[in-house]
Tab-separated table of C-alpha atoms in Angstrom:
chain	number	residue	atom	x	y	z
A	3	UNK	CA	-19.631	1.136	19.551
A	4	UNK	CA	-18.260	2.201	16.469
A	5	UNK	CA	-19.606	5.437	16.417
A	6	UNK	CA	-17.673	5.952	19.746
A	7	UNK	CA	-14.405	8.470	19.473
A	8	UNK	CA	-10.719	6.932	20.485
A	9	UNK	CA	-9.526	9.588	23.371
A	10	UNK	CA	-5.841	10.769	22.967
A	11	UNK	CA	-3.869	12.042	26.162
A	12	UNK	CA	-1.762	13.598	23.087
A	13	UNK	CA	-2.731	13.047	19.415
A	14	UNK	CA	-0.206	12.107	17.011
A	15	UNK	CA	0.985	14.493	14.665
A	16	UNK	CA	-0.740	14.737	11.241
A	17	UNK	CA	0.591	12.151	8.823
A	18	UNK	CA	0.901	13.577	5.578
A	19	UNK	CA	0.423	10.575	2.709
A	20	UNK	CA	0.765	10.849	-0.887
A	21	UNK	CA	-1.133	8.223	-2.947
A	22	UNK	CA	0.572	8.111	-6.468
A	23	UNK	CA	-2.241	6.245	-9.126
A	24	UNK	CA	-0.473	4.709	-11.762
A	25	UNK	CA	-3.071	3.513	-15.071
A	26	UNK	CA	-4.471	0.299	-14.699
A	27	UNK	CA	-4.302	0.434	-10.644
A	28	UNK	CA	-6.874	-2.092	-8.970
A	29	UNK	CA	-9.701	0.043	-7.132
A	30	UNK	CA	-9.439	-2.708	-4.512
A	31	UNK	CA	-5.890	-2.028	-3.466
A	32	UNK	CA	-6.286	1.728	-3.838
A	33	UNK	CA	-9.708	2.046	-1.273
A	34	UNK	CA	-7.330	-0.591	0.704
A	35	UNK	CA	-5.272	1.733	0.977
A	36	UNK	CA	-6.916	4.906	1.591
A	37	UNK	CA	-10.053	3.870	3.698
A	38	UNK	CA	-8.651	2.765	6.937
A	39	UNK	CA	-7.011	6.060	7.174
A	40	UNK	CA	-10.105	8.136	6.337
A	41	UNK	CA	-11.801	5.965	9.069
A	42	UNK	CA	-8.956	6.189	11.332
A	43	UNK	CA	-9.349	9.715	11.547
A	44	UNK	CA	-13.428	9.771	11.890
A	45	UNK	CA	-12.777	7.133	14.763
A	46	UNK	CA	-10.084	8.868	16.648
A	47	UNK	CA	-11.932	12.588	16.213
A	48	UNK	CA	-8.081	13.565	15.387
A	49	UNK	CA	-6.212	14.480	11.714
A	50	UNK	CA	-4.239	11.481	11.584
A	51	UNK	CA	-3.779	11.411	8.541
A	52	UNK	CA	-3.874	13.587	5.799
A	53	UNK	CA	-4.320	12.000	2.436
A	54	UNK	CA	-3.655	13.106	-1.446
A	55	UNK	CA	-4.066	11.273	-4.293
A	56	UNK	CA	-1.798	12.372	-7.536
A	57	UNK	CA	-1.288	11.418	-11.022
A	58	UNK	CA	1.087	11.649	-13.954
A	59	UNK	CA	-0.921	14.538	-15.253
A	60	UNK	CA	-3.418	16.780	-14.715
A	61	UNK	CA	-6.007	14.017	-16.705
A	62	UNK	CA	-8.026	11.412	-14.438
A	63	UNK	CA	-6.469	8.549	-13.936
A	64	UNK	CA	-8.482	5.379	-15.101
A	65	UNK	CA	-8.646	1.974	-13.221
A	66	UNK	CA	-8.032	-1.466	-14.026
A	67	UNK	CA	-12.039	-1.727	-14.505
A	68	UNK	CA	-11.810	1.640	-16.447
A	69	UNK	CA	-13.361	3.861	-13.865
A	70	UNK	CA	-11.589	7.419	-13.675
A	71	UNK	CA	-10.247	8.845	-10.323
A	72	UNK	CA	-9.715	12.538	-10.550
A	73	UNK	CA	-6.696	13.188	-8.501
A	74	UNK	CA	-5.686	15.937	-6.199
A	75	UNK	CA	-2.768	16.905	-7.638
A	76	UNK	CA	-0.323	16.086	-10.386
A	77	UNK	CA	3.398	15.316	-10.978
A	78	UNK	CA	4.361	19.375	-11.491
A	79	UNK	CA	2.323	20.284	-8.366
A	80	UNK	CA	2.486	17.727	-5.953
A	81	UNK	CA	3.100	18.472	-2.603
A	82	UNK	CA	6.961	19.078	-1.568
A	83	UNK	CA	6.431	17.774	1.678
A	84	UNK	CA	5.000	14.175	2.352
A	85	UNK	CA	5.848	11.737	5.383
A	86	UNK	CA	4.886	8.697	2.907
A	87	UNK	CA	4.857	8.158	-0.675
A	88	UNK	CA	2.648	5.175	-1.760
A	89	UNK	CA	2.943	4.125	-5.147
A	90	UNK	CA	-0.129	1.994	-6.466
A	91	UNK	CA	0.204	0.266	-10.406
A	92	UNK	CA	-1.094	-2.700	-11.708
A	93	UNK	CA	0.895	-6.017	-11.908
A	94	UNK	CA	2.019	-7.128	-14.317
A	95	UNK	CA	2.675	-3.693	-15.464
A	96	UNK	CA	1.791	-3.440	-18.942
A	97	UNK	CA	3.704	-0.645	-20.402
A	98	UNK	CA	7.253	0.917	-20.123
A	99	UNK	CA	7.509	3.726	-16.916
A	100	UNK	CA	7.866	6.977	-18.519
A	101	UNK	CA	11.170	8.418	-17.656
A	102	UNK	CA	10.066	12.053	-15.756
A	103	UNK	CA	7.976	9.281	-13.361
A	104	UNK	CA	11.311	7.575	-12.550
A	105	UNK	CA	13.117	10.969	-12.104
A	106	UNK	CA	10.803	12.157	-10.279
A	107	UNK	CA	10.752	9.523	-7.984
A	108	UNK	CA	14.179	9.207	-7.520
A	109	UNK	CA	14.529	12.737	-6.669
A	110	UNK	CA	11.350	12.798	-3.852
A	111	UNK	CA	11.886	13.545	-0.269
A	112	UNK	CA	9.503	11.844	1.308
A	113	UNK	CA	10.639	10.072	4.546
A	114	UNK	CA	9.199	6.896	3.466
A	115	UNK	CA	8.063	4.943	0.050
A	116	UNK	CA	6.218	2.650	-0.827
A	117	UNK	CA	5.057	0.669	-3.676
A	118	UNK	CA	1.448	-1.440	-3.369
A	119	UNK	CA	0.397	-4.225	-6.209
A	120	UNK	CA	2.734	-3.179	-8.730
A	121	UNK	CA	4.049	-0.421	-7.227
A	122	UNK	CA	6.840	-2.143	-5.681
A	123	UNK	CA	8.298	-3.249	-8.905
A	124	UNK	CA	8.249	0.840	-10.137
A	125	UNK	CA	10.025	1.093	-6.848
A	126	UNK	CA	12.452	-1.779	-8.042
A	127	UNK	CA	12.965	-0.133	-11.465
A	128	UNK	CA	13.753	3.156	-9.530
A	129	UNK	CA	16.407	1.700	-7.979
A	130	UNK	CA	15.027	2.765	-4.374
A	131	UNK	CA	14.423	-0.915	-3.205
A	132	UNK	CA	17.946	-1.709	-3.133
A	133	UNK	CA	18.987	-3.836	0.222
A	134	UNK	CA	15.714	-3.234	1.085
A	135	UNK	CA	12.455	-6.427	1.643
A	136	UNK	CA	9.931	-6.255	-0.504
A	137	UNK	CA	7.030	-7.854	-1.243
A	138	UNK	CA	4.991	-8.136	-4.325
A	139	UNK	CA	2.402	-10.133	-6.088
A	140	UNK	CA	3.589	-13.858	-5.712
A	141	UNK	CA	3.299	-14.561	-10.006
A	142	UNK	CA	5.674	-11.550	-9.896
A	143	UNK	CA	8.285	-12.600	-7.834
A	144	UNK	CA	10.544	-14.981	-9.935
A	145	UNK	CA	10.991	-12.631	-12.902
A	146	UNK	CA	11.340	-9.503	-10.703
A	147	UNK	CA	13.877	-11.014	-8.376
A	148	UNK	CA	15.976	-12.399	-11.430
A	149	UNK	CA	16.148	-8.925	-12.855
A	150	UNK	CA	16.634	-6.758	-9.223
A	151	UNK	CA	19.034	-9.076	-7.401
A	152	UNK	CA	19.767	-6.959	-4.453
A	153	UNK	CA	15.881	-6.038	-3.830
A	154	UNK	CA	14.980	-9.561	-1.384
A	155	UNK	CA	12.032	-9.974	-2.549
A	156	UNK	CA	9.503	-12.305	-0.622
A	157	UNK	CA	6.039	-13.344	-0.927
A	158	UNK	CA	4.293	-12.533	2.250
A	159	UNK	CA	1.453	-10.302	2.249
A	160	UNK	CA	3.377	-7.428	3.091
A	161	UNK	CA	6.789	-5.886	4.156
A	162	UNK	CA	8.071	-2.739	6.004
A	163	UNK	CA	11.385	-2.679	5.842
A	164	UNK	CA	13.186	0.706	7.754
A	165	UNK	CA	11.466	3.504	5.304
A	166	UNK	CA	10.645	1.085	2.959
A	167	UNK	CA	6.705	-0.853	2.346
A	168	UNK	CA	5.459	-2.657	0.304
A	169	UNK	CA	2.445	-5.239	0.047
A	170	UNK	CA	0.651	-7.721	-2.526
A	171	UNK	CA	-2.304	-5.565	-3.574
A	172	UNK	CA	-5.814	-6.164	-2.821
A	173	UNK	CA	-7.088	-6.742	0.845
A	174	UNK	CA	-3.272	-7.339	1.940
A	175	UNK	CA	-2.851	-3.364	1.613
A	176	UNK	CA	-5.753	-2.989	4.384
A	177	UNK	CA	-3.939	-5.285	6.973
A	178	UNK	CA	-0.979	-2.626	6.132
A	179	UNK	CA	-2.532	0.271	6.960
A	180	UNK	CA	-4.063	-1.237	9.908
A	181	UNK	CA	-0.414	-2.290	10.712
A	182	UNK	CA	0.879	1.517	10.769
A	183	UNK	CA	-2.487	2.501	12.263
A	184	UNK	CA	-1.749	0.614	15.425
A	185	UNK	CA	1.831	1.748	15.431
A	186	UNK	CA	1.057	5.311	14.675
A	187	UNK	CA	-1.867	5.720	17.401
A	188	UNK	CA	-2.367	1.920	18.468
A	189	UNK	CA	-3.462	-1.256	18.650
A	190	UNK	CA	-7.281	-0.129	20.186
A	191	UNK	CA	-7.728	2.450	17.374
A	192	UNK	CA	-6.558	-0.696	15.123
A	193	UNK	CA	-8.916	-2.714	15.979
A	194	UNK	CA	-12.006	-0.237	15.918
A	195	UNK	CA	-10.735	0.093	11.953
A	196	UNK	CA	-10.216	-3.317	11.081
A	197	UNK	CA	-13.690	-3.975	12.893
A	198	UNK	CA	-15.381	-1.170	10.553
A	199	UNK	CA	-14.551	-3.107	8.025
A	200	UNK	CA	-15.827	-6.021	9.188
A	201	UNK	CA	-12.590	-7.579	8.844
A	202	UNK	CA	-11.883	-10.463	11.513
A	203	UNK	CA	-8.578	-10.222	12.413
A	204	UNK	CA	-5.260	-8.447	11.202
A	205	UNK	CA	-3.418	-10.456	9.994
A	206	UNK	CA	0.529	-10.017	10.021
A	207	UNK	CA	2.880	-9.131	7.610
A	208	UNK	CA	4.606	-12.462	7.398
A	209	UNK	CA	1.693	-14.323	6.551
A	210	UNK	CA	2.450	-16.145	2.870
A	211	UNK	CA	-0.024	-14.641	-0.260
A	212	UNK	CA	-0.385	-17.864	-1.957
A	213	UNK	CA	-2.518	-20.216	0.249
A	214	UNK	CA	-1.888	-23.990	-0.663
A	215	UNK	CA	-4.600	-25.957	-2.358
A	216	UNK	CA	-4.699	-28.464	0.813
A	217	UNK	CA	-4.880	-25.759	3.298
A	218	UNK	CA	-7.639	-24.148	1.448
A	219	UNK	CA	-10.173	-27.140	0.880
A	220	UNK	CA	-9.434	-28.433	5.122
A	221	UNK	CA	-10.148	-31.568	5.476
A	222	UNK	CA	-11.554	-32.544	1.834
A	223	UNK	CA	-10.809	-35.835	0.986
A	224	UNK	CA	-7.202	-35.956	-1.006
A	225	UNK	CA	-9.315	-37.569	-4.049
A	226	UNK	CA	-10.957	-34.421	-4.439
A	227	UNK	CA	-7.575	-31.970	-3.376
């Protein structure tokens, strides 16, 4: 039953997660993101995971489909302490990084980073996806990998790479987070998420973004493929 809690001989350790909202950022991606660790918690009766959502500034940050999200904190008051970074930005990204963002970034402590949608190729402008895999959107990945060479950038729905992630956007975010979820507290508690959702499997990080046009239609006739 869903309502049911996950029993821990030990519970994990708080994970503390930093969601950085970038203008223009796709709700999908972002409640992606976010939800399955909210749930994860409810489900497991524990603090798995301990979420806050910042912004450039102190001003709500508005969505792709121009809804504001009032964040927790901002740049200047951010916590100094996170286990992940996740940056979240729309791609394409459709206007220049301001350079305190990039700083800022650079300079972070956070034992792991990671960019979502278009916050892979922030990460890749940062310079902090060097030698690293990475994923992004797949109409992003010719012009991204001509410009960031040593970034190996591939088009599966989602990489995590050492302290590096990184995923398409949209629902390939949720099979990321259900990803750490199982490796963080396991594959049960992984499950009881992914079911919450309704989703019907998990499906793994190789798996490619762009599904071909035959695989999609089954077994159309090729007249109408």
């Amino acid at each position: 039953m869903a309502s049911e809690v996950t029993r821990f001989a030990r519970p994990p350790a708080t994970q503390r997660i930093g969601v950085l909202l970038l203008p223009g950022f796709s709700l999908l991606t972002q409640a992606s993101c976010v939800e399955p660790l909210l749930i994860a918690n409810q489900l497991s009766g524990c603090s798995l995971y301990q979420v806050s959502t910042l912004s450039l500034d102190a001003e709500p940050v508005r969505s792709a489909a121009q809804l504001a999200c009032i964040a927790d904190h901002a740049l200047d008051d951010a916590p100094a302490l996170l286990d992940t970074l996740l940056v979240i930005a729309p791609s394409p990204l459709p206007y220049p990084l301001p350079a305190r963002l990039l700083e800022w970034l650079r300079q972070h402590h956070a034992r792991t980073l990671g960019g979502l949608d278009g916050g892979g190729e922030v990460l890749a402008r940062c310079g902090l996806l060097e030698g690293y895999r990475a994923a992004l959107p797949w109409p992003r990945v010719s012009a991204v990998s001509q410009g960031y060479p040593t970034v190996v950038i591939t088009q599966t729905l989602f990489e995590i790479d050492r302290n590096r992630m990184s995923c398409a956007g949209g629902t390939a975010a949720l099979d990321m987070m259900l990803t750490l979820i199982a490796r963080d507290a396991g594959a049960e508690l992984a499950a009881r998420v992914s079911e919450h959702f309704a989703c019907e499997r998990i499906r793994l990080a190789d798996e490619p973004q762009h599904v071909p046009l035959r695989s999609r239609l089954g077994h159309a006739p090729q007249s109408l493929v």
